[in-house]
mmCIF file with all atom_site columns, C-alpha atoms in Angstrom:
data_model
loop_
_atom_site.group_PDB
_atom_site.id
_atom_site.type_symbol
_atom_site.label_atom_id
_atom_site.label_alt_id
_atom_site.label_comp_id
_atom_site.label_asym_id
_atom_site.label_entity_id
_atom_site.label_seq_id
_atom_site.pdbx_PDB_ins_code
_atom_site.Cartn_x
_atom_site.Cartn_y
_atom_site.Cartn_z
_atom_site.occupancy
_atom_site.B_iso_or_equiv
_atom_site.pdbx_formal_charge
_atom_site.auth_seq_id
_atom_site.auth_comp_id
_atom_site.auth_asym_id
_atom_site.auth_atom_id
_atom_site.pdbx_PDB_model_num
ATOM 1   C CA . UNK A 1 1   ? 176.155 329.346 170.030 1.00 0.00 ? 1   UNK A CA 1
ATOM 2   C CA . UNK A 1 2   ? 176.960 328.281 166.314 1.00 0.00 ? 2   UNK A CA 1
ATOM 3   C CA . UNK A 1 3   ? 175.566 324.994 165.472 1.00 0.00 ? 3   UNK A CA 1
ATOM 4   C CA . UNK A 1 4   ? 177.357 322.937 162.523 1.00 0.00 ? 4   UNK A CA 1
ATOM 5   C CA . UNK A 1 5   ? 175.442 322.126 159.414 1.00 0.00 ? 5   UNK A CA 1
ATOM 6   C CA . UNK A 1 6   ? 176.978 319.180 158.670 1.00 0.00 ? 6   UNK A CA 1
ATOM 7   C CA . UNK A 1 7   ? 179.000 316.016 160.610 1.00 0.00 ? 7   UNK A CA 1
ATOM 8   C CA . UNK A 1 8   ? 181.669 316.734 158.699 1.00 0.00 ? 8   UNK A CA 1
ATOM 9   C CA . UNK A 1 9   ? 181.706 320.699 159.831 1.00 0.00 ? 9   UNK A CA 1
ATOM 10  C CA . UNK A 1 10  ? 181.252 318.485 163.824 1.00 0.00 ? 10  UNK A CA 1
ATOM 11  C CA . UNK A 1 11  ? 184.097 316.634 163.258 1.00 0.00 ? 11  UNK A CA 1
ATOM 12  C CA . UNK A 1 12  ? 186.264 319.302 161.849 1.00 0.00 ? 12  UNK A CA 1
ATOM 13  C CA . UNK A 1 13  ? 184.881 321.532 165.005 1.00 0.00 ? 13  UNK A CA 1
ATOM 14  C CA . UNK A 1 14  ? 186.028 318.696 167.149 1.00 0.00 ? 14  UNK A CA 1
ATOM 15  C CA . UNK A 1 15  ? 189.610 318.346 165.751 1.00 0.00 ? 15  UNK A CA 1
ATOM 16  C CA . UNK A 1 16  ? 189.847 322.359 166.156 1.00 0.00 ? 16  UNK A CA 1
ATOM 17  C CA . UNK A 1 17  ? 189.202 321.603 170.002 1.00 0.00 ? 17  UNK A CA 1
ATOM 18  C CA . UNK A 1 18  ? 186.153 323.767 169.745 1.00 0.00 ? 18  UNK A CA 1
ATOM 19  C CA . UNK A 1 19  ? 183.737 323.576 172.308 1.00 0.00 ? 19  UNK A CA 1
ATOM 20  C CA . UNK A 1 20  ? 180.446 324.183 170.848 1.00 0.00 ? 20  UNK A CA 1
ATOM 21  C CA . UNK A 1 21  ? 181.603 321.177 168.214 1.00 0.00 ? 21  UNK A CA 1
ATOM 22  C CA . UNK A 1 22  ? 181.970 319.204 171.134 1.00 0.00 ? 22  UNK A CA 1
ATOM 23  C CA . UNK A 1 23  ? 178.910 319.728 173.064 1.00 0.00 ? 23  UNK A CA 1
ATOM 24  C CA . UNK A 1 24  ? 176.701 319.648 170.040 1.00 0.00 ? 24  UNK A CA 1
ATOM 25  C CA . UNK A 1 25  ? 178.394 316.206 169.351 1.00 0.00 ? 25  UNK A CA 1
ATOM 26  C CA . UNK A 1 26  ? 177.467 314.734 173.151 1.00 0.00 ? 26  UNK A CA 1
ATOM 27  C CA . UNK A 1 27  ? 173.969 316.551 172.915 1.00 0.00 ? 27  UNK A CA 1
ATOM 28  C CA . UNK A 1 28  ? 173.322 314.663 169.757 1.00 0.00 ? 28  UNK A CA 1
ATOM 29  C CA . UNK A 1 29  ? 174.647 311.436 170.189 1.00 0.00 ? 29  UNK A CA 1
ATOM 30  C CA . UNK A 1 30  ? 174.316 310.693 174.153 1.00 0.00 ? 30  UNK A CA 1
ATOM 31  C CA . UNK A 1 31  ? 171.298 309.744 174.353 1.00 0.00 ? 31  UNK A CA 1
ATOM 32  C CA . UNK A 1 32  ? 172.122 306.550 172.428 1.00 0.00 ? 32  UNK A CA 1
ATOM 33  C CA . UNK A 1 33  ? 175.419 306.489 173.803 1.00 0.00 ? 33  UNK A CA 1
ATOM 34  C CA . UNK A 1 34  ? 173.769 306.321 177.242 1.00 0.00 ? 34  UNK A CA 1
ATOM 35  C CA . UNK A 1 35  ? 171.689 303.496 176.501 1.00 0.00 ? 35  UNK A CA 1
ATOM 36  C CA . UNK A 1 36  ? 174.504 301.687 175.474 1.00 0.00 ? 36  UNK A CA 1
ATOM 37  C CA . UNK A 1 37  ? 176.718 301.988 178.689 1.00 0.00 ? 37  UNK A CA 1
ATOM 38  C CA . UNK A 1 38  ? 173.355 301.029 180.552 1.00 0.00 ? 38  UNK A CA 1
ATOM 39  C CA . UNK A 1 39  ? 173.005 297.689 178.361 1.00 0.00 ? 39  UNK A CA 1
ATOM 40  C CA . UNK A 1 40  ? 177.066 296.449 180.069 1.00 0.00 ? 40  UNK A CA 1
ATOM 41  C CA . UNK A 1 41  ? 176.600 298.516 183.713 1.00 0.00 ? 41  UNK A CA 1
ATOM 42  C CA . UNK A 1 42  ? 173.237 298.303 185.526 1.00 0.00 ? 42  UNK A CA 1
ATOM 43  C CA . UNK A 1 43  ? 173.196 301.350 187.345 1.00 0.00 ? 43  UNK A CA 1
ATOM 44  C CA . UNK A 1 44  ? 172.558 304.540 186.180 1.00 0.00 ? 44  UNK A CA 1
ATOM 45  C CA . UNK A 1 45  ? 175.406 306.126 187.961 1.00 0.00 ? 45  UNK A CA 1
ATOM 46  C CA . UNK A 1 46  ? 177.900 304.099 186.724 1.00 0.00 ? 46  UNK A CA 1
ATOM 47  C CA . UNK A 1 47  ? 176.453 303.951 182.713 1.00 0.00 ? 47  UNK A CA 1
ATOM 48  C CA . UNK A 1 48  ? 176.632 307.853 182.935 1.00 0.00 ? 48  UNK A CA 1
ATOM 49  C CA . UNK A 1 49  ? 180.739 307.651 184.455 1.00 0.00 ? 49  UNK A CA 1
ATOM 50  C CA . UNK A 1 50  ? 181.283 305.472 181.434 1.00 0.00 ? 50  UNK A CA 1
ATOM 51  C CA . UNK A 1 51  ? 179.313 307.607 178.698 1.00 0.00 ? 51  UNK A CA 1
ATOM 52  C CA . UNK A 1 52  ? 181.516 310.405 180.404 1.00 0.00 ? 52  UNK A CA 1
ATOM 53  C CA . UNK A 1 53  ? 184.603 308.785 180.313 1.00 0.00 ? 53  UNK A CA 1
ATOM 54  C CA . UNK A 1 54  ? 183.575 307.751 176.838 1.00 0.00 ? 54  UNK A CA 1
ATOM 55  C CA . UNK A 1 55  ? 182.562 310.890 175.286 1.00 0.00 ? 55  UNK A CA 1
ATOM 56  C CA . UNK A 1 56  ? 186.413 312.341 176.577 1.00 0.00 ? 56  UNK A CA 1
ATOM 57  C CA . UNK A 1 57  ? 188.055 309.500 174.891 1.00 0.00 ? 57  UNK A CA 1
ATOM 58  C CA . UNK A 1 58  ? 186.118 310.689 171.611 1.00 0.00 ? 58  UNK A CA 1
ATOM 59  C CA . UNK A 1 59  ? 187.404 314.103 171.828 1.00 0.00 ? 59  UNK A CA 1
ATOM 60  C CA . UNK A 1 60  ? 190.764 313.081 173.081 1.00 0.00 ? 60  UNK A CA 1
ATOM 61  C CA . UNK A 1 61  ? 191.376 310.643 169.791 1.00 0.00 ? 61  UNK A CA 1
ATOM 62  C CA . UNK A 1 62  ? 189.276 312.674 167.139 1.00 0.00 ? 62  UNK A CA 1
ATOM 63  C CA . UNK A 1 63  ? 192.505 312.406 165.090 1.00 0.00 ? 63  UNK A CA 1
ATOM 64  C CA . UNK A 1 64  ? 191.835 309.053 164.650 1.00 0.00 ? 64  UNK A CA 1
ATOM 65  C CA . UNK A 1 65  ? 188.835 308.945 163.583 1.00 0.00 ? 65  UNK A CA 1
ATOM 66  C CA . UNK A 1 66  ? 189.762 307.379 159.988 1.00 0.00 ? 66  UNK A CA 1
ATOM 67  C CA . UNK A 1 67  ? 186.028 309.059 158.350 1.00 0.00 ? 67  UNK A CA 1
ATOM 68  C CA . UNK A 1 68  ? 185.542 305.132 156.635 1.00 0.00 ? 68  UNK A CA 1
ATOM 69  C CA . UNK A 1 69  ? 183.192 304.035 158.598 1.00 0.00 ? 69  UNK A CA 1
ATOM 70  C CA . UNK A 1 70  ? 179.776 305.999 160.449 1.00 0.00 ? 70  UNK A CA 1
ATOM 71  C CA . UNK A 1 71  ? 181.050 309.018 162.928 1.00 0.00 ? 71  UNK A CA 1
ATOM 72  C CA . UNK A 1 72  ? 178.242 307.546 165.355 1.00 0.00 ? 72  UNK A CA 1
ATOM 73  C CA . UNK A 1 73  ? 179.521 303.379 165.196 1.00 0.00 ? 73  UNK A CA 1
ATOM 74  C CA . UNK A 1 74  ? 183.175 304.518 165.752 1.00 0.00 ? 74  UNK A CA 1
ATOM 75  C CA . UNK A 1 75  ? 181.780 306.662 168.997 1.00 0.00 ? 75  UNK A CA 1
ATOM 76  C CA . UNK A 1 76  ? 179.512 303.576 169.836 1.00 0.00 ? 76  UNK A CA 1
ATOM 77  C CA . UNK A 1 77  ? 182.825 300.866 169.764 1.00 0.00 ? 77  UNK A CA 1
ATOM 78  C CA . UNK A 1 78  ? 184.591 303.707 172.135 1.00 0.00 ? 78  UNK A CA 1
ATOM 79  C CA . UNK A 1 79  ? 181.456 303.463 174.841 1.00 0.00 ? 79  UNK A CA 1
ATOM 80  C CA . UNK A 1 80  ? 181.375 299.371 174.477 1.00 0.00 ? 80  UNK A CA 1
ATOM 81  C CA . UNK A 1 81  ? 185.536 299.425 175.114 1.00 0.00 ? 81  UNK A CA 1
ATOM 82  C CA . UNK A 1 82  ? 184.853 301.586 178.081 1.00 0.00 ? 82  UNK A CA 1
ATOM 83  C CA . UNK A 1 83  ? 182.353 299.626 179.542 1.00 0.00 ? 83  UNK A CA 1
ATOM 84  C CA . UNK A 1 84  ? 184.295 296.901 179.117 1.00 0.00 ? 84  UNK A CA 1
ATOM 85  C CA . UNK A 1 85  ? 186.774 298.544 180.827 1.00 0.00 ? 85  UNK A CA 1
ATOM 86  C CA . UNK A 1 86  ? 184.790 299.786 183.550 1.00 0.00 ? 86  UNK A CA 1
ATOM 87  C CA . UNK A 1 87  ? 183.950 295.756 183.850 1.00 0.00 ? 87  UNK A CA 1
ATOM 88  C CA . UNK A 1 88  ? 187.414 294.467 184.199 1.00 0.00 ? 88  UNK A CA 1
ATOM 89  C CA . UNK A 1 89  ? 188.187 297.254 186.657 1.00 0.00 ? 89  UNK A CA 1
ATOM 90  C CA . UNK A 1 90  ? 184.689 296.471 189.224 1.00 0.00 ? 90  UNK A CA 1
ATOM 91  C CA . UNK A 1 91  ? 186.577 292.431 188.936 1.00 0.00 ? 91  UNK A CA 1
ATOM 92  C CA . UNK A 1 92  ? 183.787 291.202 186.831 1.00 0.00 ? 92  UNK A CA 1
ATOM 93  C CA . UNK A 1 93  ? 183.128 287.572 187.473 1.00 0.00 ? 93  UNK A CA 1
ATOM 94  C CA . UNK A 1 94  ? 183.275 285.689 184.419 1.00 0.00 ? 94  UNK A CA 1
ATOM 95  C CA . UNK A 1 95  ? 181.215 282.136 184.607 1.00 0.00 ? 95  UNK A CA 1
ATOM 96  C CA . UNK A 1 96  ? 182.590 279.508 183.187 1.00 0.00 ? 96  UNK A CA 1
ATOM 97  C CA . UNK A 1 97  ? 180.006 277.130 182.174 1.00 0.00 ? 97  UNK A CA 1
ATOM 98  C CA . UNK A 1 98  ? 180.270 273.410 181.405 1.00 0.00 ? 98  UNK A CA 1
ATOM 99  C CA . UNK A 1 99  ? 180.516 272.890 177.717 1.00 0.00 ? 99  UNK A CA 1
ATOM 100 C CA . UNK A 1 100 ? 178.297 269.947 177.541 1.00 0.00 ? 100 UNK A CA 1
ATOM 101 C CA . UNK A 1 101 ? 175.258 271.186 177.822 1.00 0.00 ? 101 UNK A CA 1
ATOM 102 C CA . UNK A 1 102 ? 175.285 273.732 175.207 1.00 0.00 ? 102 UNK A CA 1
ATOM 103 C CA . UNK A 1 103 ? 174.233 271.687 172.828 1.00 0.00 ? 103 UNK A CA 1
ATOM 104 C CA . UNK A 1 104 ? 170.982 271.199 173.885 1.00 0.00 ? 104 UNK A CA 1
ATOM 105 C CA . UNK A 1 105 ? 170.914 274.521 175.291 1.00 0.00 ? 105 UNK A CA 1
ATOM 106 C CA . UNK A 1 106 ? 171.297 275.783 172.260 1.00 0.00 ? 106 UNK A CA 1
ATOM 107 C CA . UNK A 1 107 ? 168.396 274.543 170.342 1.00 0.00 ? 107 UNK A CA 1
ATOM 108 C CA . UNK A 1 108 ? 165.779 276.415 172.745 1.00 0.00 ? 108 UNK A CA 1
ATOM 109 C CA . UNK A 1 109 ? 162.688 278.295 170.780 1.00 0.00 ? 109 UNK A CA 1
ATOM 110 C CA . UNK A 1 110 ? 163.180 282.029 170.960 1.00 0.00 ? 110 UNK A CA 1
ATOM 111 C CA . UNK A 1 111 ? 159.807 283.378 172.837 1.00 0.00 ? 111 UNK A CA 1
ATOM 112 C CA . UNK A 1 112 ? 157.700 285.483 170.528 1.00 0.00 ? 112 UNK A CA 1
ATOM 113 C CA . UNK A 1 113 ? 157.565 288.339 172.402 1.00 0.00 ? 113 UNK A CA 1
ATOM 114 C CA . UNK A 1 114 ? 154.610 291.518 172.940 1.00 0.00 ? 114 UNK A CA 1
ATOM 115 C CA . UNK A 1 115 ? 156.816 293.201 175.423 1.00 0.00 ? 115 UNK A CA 1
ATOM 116 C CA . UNK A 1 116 ? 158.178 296.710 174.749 1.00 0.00 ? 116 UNK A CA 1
ATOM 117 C CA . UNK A 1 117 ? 161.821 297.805 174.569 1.00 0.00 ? 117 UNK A CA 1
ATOM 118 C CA . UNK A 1 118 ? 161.947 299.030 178.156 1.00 0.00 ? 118 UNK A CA 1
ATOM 119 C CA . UNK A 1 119 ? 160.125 295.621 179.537 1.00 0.00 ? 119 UNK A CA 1
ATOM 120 C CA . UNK A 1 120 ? 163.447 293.647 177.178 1.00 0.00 ? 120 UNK A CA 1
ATOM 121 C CA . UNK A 1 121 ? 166.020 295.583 178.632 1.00 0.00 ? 121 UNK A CA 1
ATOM 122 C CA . UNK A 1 122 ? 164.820 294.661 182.271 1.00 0.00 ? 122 UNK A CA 1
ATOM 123 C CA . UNK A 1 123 ? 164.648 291.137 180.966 1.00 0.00 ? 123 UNK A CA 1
ATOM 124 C CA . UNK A 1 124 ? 168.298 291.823 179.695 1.00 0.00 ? 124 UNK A CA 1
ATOM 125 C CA . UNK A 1 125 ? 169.422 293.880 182.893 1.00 0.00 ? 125 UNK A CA 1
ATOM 126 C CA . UNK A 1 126 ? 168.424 290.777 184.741 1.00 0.00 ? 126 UNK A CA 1
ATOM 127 C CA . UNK A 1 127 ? 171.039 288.428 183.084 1.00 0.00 ? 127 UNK A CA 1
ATOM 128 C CA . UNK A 1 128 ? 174.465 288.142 185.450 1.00 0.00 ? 128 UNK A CA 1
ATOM 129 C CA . UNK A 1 129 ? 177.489 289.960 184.446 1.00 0.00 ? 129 UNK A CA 1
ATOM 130 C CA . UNK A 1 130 ? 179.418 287.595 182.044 1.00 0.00 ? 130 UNK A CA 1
ATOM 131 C CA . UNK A 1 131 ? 176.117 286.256 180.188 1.00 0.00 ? 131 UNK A CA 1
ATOM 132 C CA . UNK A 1 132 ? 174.797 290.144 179.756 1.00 0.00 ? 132 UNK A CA 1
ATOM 133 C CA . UNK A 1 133 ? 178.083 291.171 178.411 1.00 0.00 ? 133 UNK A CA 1
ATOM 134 C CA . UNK A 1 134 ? 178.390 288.404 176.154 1.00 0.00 ? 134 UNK A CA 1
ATOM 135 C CA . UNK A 1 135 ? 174.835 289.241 175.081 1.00 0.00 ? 135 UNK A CA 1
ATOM 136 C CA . UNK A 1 136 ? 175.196 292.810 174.157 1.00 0.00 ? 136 UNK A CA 1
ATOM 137 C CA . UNK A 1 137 ? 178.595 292.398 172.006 1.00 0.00 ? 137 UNK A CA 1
ATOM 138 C CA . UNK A 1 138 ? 177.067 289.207 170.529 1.00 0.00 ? 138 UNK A CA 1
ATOM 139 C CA . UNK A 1 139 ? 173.297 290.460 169.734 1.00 0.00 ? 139 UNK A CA 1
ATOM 140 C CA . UNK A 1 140 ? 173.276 293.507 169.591 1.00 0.00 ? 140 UNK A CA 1
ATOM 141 C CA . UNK A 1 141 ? 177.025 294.886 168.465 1.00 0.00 ? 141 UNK A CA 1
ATOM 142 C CA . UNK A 1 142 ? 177.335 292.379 166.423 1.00 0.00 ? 142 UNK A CA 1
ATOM 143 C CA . UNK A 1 143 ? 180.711 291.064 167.579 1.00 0.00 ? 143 UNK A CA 1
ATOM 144 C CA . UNK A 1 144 ? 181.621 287.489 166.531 1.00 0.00 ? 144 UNK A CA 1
ATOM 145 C CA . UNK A 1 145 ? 182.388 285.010 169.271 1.00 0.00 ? 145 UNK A CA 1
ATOM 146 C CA . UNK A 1 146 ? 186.051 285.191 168.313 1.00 0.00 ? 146 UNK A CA 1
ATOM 147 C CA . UNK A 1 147 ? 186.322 289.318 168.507 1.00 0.00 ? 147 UNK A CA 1
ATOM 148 C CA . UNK A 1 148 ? 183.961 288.708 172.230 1.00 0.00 ? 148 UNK A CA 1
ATOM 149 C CA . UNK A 1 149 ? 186.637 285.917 173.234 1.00 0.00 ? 149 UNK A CA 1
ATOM 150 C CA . UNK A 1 150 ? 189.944 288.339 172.665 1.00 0.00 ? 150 UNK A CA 1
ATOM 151 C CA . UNK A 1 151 ? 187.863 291.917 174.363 1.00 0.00 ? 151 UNK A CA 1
ATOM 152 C CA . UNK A 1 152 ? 186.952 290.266 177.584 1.00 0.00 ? 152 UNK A CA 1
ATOM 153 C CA . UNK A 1 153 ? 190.092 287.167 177.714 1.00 0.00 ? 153 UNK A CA 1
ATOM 154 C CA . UNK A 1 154 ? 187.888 284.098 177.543 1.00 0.00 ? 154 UNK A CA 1
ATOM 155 C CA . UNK A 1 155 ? 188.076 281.327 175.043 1.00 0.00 ? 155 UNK A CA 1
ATOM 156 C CA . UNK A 1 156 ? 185.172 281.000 172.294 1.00 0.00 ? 156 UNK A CA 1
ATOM 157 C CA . UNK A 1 157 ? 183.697 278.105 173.407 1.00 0.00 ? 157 UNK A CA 1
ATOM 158 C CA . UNK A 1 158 ? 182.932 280.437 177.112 1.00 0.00 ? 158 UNK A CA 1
ATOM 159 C CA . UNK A 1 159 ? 181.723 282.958 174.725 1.00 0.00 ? 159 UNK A CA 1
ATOM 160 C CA . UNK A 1 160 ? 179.130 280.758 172.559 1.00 0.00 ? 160 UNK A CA 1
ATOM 161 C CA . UNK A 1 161 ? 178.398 278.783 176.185 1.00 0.00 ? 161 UNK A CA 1
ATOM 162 C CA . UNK A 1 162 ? 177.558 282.307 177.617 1.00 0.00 ? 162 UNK A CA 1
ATOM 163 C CA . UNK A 1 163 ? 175.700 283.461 174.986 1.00 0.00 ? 163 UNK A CA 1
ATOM 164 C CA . UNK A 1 164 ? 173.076 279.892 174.887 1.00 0.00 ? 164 UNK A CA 1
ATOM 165 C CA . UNK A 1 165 ? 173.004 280.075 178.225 1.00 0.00 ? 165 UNK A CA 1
ATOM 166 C CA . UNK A 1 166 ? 171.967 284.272 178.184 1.00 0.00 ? 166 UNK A CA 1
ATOM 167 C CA . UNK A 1 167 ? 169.448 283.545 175.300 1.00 0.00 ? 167 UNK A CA 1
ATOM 168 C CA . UNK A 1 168 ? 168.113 280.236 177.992 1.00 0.00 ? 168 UNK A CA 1
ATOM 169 C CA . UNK A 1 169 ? 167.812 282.987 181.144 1.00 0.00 ? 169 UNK A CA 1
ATOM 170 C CA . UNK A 1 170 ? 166.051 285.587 178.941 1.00 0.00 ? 170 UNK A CA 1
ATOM 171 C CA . UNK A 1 171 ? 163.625 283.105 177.225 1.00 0.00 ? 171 UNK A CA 1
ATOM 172 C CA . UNK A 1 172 ? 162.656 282.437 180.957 1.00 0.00 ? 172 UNK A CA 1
ATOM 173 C CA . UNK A 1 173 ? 162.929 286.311 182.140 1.00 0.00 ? 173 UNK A CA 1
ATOM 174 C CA . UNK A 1 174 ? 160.527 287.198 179.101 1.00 0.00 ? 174 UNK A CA 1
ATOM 175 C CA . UNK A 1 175 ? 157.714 284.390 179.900 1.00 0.00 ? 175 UNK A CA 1
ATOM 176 C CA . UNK A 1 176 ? 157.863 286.096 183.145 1.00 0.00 ? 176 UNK A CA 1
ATOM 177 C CA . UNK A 1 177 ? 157.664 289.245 181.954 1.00 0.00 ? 177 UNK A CA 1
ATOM 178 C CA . UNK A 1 178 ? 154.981 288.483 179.764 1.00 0.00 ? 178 UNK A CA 1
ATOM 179 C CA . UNK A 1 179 ? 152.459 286.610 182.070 1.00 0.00 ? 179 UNK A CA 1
ATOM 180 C CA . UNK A 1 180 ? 152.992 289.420 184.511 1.00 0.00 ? 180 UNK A CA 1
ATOM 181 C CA . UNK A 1 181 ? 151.870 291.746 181.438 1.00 0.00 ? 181 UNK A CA 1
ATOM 182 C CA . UNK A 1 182 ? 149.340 289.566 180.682 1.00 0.00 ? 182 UNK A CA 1
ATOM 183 C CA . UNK A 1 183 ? 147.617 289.393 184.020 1.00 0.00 ? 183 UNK A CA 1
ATOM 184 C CA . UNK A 1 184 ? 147.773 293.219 184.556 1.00 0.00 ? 184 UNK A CA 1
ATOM 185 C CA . UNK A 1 185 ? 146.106 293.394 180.867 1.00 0.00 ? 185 UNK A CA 1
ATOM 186 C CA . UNK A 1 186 ? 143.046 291.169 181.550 1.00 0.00 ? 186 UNK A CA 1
ATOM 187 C CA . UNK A 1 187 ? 142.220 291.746 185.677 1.00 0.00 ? 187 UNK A CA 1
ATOM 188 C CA . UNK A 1 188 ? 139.687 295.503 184.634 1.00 0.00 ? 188 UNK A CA 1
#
């Protein structure tokens, strides 16, 4: 099997509908790609369904794949719109919370944190549906709460209230997290 030298010899590969193009792209980039459709659906067996589903949208609409931006951040927004998808399908129970309280809910101290990557994303895993998704696009896709409020049909203010209210449960999840850590560390 050929391997391509270059993304731009993957893509190309792709467009052609060749196969080894196609598998070297998932081999390279589904790792990531996995972790990110296990950040919106907890269980393993559904993350990989949407990476799946995700990685045959990619070679489905190769065409438009503009080349602007990064090969791997246009394959990344595909996984996060399936996810979503796979969301709205499994009737994903949206929370509205009461607007008043964000206020003060917002002005919590973010925990310093010793805990690992695998420890956060338990914290994270932890968080109900609507607060976890409104985490992920916020924090870590970088979505603003306007872009969150038009993907998943919820007004800004449920978006921003979601997001203090995410940021309140995984403060708490992390202390948790972190005494349990810091028990284990000091009982030799």
């Amino acid at each position: 099997m050929s391997r391509f030298s270059s993304e731009k010899a993957l893509i190309k590969g792709c467009r052609k509908g060749k196969r080894q193009a196609q598998q070297q792209v998932y081999e390279q980039y589904s790792p990531k790609m996995f972790a990110v459709c296990l950040r919106y659906v907890r269980h393993q067996f559904d993350a990989e369904e949407v990476m799946t589903n995700g990685f045959l949208k990619v070679f489905n609409k190769i065409d438009q794949f503009k080349e602007e931006g990064s090969f791997e951040g246009w394959i990344r927004r595909i996984m996060v719109n399936e996810a979503l998808n796979h969301l709205r399908k499994n009737k994903m129970q949206q929370s509205e919370v009461d607007i008043e309280n964000t206020k003060e809910v917002a002005e919590y101290a973010e925990a310093e944190s010793n805990l690992n990557a695998e420890d956060l994303m338990k914290c994270v895993n932890q968080l109900p549906d609507g607060y976890r998704t409104v985490f992920n696009l916020y924090a870590i896709e970088g979505y603003s709460h306007k872009e969150i409020a038009e993907k998943l049909g919820i007004s800004t203010n449920t978006s921003k209230s979601q997001l203090s209210r995410a940021r309140v449960l995984l403060q708490k999840y992390v202390s948790e997290q972190e005494k349990k850590t810091f028990s284990l560390d000091h009982h030799d």
